[in-house]
Every structure is written in C-alpha cells, then in structure tokens.
mmCIF file of C-alpha atoms in Angstrom:
data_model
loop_
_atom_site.group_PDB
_atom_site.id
_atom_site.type_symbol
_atom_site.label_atom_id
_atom_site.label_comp_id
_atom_site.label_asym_id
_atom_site.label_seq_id
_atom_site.Cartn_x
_atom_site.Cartn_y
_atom_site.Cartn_z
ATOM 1 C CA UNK A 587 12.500 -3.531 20.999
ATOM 2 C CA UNK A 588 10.829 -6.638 19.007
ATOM 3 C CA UNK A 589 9.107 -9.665 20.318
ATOM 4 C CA UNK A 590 7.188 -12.217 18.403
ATOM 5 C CA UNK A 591 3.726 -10.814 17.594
ATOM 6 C CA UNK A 592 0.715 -12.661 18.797
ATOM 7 C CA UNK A 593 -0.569 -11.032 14.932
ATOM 8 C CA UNK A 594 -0.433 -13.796 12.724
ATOM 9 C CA UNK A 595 2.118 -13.408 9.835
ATOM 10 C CA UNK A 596 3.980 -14.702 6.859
ATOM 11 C CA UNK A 597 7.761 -14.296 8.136
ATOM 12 C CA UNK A 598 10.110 -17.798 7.866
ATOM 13 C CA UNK A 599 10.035 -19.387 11.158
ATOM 14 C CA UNK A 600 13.330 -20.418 10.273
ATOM 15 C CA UNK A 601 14.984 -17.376 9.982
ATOM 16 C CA UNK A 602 16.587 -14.468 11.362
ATOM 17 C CA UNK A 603 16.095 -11.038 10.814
ATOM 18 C CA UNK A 604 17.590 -8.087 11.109
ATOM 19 C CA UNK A 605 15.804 -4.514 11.252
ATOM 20 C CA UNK A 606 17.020 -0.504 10.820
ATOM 21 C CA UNK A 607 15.725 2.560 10.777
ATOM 22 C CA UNK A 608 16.170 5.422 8.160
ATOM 23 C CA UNK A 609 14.810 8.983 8.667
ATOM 24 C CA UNK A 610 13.583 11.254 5.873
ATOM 25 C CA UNK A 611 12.365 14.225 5.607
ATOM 26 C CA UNK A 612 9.437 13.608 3.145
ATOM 27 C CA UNK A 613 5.920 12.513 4.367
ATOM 28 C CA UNK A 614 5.928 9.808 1.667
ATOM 29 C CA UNK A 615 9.653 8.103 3.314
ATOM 30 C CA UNK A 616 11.502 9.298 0.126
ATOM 31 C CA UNK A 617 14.003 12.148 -0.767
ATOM 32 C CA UNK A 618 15.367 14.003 2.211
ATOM 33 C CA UNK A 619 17.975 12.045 3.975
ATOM 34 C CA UNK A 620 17.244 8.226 4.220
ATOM 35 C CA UNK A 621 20.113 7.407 6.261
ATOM 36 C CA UNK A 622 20.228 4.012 7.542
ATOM 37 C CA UNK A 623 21.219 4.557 11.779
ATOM 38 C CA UNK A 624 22.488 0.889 12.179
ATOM 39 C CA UNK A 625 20.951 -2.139 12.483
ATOM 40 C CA UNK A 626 18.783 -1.875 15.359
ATOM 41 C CA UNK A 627 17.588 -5.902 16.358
ATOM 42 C CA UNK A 628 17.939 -9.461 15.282
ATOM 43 C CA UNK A 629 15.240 -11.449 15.657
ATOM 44 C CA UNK A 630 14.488 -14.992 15.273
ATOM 45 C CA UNK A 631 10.788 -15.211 14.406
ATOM 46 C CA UNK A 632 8.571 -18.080 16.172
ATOM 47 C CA UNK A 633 5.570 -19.710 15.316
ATOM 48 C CA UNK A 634 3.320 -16.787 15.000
ATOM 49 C CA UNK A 635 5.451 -15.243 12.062
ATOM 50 C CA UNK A 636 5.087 -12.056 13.082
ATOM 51 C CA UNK A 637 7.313 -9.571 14.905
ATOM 52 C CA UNK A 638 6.281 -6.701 16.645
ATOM 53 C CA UNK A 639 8.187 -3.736 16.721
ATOM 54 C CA UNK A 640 7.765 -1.221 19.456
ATOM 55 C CA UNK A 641 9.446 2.133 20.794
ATOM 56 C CA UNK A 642 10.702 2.306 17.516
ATOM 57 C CA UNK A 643 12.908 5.974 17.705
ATOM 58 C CA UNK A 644 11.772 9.332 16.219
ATOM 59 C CA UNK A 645 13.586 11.568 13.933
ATOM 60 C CA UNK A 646 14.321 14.818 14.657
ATOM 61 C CA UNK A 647 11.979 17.981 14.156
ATOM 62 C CA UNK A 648 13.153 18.329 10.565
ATOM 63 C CA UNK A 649 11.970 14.536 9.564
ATOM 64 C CA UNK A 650 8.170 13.769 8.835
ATOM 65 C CA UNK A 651 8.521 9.883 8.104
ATOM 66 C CA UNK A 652 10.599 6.640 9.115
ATOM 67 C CA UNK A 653 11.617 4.163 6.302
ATOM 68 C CA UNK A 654 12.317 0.732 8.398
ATOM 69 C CA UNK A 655 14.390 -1.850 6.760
ATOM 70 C CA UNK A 656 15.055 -5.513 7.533
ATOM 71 C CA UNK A 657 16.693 -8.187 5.704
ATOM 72 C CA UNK A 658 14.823 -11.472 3.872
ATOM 73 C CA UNK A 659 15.741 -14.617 6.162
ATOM 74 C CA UNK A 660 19.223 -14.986 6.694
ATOM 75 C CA UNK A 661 20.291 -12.738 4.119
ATOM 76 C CA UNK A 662 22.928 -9.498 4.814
ATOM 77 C CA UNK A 663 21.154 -7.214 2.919
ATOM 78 C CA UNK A 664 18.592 -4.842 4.304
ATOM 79 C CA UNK A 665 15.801 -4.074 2.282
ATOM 80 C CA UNK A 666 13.655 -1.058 2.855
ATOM 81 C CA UNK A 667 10.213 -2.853 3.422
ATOM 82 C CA UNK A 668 7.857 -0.328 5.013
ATOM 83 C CA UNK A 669 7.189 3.365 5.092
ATOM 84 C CA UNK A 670 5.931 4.902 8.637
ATOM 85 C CA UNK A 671 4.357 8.539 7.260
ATOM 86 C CA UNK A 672 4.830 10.308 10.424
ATOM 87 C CA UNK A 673 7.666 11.052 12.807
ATOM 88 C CA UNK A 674 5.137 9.952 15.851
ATOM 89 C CA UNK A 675 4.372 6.053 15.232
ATOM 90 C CA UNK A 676 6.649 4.270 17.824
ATOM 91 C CA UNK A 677 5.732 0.271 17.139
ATOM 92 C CA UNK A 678 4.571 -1.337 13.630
ATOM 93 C CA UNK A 679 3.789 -5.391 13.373
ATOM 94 C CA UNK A 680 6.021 -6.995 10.261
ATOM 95 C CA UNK A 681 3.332 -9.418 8.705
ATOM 96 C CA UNK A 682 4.713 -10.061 5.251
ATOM 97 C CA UNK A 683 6.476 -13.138 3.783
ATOM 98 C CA UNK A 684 9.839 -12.460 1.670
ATOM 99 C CA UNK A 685 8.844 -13.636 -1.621
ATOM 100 C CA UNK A 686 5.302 -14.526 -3.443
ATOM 101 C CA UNK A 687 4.579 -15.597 -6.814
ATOM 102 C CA UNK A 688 2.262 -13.094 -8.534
ATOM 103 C CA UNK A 689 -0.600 -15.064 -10.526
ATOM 104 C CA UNK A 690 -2.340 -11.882 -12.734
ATOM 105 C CA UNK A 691 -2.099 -8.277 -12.705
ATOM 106 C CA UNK A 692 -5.766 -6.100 -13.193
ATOM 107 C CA UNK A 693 -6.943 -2.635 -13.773
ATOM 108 C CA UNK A 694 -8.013 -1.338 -10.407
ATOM 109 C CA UNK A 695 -8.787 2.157 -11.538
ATOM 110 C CA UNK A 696 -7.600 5.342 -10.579
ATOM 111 C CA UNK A 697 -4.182 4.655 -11.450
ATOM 112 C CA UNK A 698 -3.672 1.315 -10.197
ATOM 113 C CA UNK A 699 -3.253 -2.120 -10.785
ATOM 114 C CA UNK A 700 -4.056 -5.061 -8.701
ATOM 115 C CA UNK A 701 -1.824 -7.917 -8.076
ATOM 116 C CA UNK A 702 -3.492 -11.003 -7.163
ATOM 117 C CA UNK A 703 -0.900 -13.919 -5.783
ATOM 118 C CA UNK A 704 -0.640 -17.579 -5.663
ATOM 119 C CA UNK A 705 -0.666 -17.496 -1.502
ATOM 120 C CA UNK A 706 -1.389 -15.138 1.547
ATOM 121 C CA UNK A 707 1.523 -12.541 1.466
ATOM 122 C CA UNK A 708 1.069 -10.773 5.102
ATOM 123 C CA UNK A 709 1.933 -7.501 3.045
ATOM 124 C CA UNK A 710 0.607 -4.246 4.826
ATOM 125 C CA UNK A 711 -0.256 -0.677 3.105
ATOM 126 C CA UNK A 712 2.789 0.992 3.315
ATOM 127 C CA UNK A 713 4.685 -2.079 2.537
ATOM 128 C CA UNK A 714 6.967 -2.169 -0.514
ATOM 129 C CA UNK A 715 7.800 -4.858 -2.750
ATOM 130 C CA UNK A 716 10.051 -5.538 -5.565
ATOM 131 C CA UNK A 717 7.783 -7.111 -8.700
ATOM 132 C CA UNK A 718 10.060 -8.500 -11.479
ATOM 133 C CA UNK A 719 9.470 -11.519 -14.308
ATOM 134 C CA UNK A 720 6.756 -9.006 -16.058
ATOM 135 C CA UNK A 721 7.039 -7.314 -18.940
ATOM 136 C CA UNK A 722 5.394 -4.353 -17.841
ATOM 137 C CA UNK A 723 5.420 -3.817 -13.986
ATOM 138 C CA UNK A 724 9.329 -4.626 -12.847
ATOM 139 C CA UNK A 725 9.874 -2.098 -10.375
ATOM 140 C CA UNK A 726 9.863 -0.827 -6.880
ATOM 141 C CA UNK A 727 6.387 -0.035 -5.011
ATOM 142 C CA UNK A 728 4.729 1.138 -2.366
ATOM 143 C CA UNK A 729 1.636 -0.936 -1.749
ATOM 144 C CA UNK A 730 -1.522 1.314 -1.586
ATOM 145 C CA UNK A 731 -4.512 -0.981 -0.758
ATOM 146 C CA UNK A 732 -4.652 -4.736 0.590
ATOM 147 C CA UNK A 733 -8.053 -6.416 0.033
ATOM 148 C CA UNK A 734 -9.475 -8.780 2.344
ATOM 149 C CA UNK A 735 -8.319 -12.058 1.356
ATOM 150 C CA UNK A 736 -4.627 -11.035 1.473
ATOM 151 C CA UNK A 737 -3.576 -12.640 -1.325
ATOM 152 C CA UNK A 738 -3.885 -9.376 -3.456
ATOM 153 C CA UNK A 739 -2.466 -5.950 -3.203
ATOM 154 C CA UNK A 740 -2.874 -2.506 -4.909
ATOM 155 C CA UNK A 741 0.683 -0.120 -6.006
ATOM 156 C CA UNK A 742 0.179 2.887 -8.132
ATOM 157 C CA UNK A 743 0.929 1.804 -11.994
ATOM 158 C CA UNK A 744 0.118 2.312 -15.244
ATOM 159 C CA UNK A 745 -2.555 -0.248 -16.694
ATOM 160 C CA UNK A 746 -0.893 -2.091 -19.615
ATOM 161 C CA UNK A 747 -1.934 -5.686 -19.245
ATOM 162 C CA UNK A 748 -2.761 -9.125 -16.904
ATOM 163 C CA UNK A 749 0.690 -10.387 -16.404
ATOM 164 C CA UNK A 750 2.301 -13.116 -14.293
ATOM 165 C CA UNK A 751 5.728 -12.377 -12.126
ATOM 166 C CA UNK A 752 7.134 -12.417 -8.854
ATOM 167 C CA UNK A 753 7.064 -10.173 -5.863
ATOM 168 C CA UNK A 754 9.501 -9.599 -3.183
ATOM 169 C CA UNK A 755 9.476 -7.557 0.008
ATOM 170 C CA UNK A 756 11.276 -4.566 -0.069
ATOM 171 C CA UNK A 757 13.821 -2.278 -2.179
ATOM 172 C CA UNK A 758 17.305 -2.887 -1.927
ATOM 173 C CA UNK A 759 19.571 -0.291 0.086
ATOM 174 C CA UNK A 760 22.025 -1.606 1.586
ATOM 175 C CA UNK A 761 24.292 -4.042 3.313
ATOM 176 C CA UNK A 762 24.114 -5.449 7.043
ATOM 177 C CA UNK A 763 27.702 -6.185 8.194
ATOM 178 C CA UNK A 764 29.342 -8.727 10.523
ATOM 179 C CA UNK A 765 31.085 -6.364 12.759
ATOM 180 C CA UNK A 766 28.175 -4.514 13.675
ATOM 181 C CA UNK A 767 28.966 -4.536 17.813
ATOM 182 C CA UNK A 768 26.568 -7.736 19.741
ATOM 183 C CA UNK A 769 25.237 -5.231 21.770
ATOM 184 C CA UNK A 770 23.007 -3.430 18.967
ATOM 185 C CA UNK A 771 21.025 -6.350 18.895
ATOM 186 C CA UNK A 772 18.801 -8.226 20.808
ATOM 187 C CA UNK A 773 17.613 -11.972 20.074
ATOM 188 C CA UNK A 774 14.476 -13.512 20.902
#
C-alpha cells in the first residue's frame, strides 16, 4: 500500500510514480536473484512529496534483503532506488528528488567521498544514485551516510579529486510496461 507521507520530501508533485519490489538473497540487495515481481503501485505524490510505503511483502526464507524500485516522474523505467537489508522491514518513506546537481566532491575518510549538492535531495542511507558529468566518480552507489543539512551525502569511493556532476536517483533495471493489468495498482 502507499499514501502520501506526512514526512516531508523531495518527490515532483507533478508526477506519477510507479514502485516494485525485487528480492535477493544478499544482505547488501545485490547478487542472488533480483527479480523484479511486477509493478506493485502508482502513485501520484501530493504536496508533502513524500510517499509512504507500507506492508511492503517479504521474500521467502532463502532472501535476506528487498531492492525496491520506482520510476523518475512519469518515466517507464524503473530504477532500483533503495536497498531494505533485511527480509523483515514491511514500510519505508521515499524522500528523495529524481535528479540534483552535485556542486563538489571531498575526502570523507575511510573510503569515502562526500558529495555536497546545489539543493536538499531527500536522499536516505540506503538510497542509490546514479553520479555522472565527473571525471572520476560516474557510477552507481549506494549512499552510506546523509549529514544533517541534506544537501550532502556519503557513497563508498576512491578519493581522487573535488569535482562537479550530476546525481540521479537510482540504477537502471528495467522497463515498466503499459499492459501491466489496472488492478496491480492503486492511485492516490
């Protein structure tokens, strides 16, 4: 089920979007199998720009994570955008706008880098996001630490140097369909 979240977020109020859930059978929402079980709800996002998701459905005894996937806007394709480590979670808020521009990249120890952006992203740890328009950091992540402000976030990287780019939610995996039957969805 999703309603609009009473949790502020960064979604187009415009829009509609579509969600799905994968199953895996890695803690970390990778390897196993990441099959995508159909799309699950279409929402139209209100004022809030937030969705909540609830009673979202757990994997079998073999899976130990959920990968859930929703498209940007009004787009077809479903992008994985967030990572639920566990096969017990059963509702998760989507926060995060669909695209940001990234204004500098820093060493934030330990492995990571820090992204700082132009304008309050809504992403969540757990989140991923696309980065391209660098020279050094185009690639898929999973976001490790959000700081405060939300306007920067932390992914696992090698330090090579403060760059500009872009950022969007998500990793590309597939395609939402048309003839996906009415009933699968449910509009708000």
């Amino acid at each position: 089920m999703a309603v609009i979240s009473a949790t502020a977020g960064q979604l187009d109020t415009t829009a509609a979007y579509r969600y799905s859930i994968g199953y895996n059978t890695n803690a970390n929402g990778t390897g196993g199998t990441a099959t995508i079980q159909g799309a699950l709800v279409k929402v139209t996002s209100g004022t809030t720009k937030g969705i909540d998701l609830t009673n979202i459905p757990l994997g079998n005894s073999s899976q130990s994570s959920r990968v859930i996937y929703r498209t940007k806007g009004a787009a077809t394709t479903l992008e994985m955008v967030h990572i639920l480590g566990d096969n017990t979670t059963t509702s998760w808020t989507d926060t995060a706008a669909d695209d940001g521009t990234i204004n500098s990249a820093a060493d934030a120890g330990g492995g990571l880098v820090r992204f700082t952006c132009a304008a309050t992203h809504g992403l969540q740890v757990n989140d991923r996001v696309t980065i391209a328009g660098t020279t050094n950091y185009n690639a898929s992540y999973t976001i490790i630490a959000i700081n405060a402000d939300n306007k920067t976030f932390d992914v696992t990287a090698t330090w090579v140097s403060n760059q500009s780019g872009t950022w969007e939610i998500g990793e590309n995996m597939g395609t939402v369909t048309d003839d996906v039957p009415i009933g699968q969805y449910l509009y708000i």
